[in-house]
CSV table of C-alpha atoms in Angstrom, one decimal:
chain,number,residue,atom,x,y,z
A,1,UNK,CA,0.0,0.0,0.0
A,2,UNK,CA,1.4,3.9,-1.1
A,3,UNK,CA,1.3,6.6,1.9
A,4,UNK,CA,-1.8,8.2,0.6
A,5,UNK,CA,-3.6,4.9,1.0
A,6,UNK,CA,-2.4,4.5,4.6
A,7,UNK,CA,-3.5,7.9,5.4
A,8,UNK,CA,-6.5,7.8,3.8
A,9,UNK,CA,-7.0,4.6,6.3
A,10,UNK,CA,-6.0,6.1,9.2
A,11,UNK,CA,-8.6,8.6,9.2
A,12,UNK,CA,-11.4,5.9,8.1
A,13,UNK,CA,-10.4,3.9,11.3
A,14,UNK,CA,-10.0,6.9,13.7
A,15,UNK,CA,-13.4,8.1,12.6
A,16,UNK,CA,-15.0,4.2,12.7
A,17,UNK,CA,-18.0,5.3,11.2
A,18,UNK,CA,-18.8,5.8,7.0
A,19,UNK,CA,-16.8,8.7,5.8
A,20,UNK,CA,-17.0,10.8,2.6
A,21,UNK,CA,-14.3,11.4,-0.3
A,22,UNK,CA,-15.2,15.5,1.0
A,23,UNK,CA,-14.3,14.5,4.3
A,24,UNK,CA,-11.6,12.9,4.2
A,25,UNK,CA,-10.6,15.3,1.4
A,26,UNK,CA,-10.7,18.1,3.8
A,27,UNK,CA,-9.0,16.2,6.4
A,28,UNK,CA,-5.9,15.8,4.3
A,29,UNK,CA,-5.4,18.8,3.2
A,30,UNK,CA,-4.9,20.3,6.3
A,31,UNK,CA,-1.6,18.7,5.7
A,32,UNK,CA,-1.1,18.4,2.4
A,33,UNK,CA,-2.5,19.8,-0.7
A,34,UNK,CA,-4.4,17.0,-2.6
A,35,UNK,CA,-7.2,16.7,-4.9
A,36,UNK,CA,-10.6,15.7,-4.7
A,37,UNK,CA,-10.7,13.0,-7.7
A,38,UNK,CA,-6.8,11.5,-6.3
A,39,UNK,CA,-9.0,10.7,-2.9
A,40,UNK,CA,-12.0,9.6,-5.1
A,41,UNK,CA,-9.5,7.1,-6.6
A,42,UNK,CA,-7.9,6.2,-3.3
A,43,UNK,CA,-11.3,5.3,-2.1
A,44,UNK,CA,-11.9,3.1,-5.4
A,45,UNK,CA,-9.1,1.5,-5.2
A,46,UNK,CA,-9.4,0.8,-1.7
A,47,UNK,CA,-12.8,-0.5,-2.4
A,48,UNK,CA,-11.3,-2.8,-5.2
A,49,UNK,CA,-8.8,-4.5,-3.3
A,50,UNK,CA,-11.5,-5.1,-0.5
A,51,UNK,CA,-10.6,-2.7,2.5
A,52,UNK,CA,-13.5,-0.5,2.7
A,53,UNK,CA,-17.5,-0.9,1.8
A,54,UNK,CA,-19.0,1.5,0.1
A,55,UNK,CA,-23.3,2.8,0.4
A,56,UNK,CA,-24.4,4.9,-1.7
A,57,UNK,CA,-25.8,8.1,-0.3
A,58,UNK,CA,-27.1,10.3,-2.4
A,59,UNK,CA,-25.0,11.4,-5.4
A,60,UNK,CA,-21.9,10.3,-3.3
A,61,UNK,CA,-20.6,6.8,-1.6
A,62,UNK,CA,-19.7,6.6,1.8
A,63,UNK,CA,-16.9,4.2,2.8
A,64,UNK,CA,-16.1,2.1,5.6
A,65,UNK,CA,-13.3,-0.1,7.2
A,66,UNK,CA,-14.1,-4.0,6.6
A,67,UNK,CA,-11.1,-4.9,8.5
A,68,UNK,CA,-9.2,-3.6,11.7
A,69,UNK,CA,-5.5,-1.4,11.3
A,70,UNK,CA,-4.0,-5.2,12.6
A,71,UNK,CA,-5.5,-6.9,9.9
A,72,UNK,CA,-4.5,-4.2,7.7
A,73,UNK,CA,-1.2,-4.1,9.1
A,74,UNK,CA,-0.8,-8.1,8.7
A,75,UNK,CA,-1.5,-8.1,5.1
A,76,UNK,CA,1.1,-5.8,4.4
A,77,UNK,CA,4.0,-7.6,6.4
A,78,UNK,CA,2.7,-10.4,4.1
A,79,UNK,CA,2.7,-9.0,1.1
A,80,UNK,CA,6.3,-7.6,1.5
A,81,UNK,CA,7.2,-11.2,2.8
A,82,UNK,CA,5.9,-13.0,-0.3
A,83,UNK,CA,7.6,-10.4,-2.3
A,84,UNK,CA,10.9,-11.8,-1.4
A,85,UNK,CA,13.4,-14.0,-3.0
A,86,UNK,CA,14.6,-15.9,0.4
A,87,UNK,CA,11.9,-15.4,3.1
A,88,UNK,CA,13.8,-16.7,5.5
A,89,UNK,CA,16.4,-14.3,5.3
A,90,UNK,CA,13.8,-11.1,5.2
A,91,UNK,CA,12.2,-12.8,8.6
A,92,UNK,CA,15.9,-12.9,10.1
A,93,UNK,CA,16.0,-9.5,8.8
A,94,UNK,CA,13.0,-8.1,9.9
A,95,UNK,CA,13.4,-10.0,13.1
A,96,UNK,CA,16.9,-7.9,14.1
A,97,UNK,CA,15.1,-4.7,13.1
A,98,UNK,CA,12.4,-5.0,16.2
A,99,UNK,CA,12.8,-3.1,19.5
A,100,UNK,CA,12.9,-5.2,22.7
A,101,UNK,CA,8.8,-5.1,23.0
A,102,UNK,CA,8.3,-5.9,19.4
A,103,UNK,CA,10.2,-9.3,19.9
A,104,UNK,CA,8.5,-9.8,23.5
A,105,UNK,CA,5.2,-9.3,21.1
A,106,UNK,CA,6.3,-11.6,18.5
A,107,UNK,CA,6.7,-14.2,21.1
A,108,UNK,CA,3.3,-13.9,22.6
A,109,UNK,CA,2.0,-13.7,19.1
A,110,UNK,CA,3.4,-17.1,18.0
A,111,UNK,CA,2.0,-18.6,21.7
A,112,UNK,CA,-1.3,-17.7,20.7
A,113,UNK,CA,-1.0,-18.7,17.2
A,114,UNK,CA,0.4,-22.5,18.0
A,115,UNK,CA,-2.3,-22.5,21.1
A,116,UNK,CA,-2.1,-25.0,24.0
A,117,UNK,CA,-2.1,-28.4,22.0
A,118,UNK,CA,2.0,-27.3,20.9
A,119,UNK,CA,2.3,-27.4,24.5
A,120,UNK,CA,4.9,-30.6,25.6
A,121,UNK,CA,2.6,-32.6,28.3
A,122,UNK,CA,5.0,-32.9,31.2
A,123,UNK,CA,5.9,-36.7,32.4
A,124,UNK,CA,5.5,-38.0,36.2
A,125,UNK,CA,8.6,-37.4,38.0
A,126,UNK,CA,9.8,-34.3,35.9
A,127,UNK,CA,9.7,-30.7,37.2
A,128,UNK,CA,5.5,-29.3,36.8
A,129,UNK,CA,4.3,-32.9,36.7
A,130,UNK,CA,1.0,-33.8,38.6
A,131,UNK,CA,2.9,-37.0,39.4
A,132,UNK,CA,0.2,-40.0,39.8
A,133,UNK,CA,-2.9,-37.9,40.4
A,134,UNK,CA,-4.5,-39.0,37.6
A,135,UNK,CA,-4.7,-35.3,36.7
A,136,UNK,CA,-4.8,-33.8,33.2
A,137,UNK,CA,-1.6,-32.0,32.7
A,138,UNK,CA,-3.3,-29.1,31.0
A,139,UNK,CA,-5.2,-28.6,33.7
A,140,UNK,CA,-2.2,-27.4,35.9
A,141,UNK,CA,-1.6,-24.9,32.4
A,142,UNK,CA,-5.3,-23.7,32.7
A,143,UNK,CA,-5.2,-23.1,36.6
A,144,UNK,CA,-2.8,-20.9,37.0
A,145,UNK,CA,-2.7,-19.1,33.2
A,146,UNK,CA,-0.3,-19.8,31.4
């Protein structure tokens, strides 16, 4: 996605309600000077590829967000990943480019992704067992939340 598509989200999200091409028009321009048919075709194209809805309202649309800013955000680190020759490399990459609390996120993003079934079940007699209670070892998980 180009920077006027990103901004043009932004202000579609921060609103969360159906916008106008006049609104977000004058929005923009407070910082930038833009026409109105460049963020008619923003919108259009946004609406192509899926990101907003559209309602027609008159002699106008109104568009709103389908999907959230992490969705959105998602599908970009995606696309760039699939652009790449060697995607293991780009994730190595990308990986040494993250602050400390980007890789502490990363980690708790992959927990949830692989859920508690990638969990090792512990054995009797090692550290965290329940030993012979009979006792599901994801219950012990579950109890205490992790």
């Amino acid at each position: 996605m180009g920077e006027l598509e990103d901004a043009v989200m932004t202000r579609v999200w921060k609103w969360n309600r159906p916008v106008t091409v006049r609104e977000v028009l004058e929005d923009l321009q407070q910082e930038r000077s833009i026409a109105y048919t460049t963020v008619m075709t923003v919108l259009d194209n946004l609406h192509q590829k899926g990101w907003v809805r559209r309602e027609a309202e008159g002699r106008a649309y109104r568009y709103e967000a389908v999907s959230t800013r992490a969705a959105y955000a998602a599908a970009l680190m995606n696309d760039a990943w699939a652009q790449s020759d060697n995607p293991a490399a780009a994730l190595v990459a990308f990986f040494g480019m993250m602050s400390e609390e980007q890789r502490h996120a990363l980690r708790d993003a992959v927990r949830m992704v692989q859920g508690p079934e990638s969990v090792e079940p512990t054995t009797a007699g090692s550290p965290g067992s329940t030993g012979s209670t009979g006792e599901n070892p994801g219950s012990a998980t579950e109890a205490d939340g992790r």
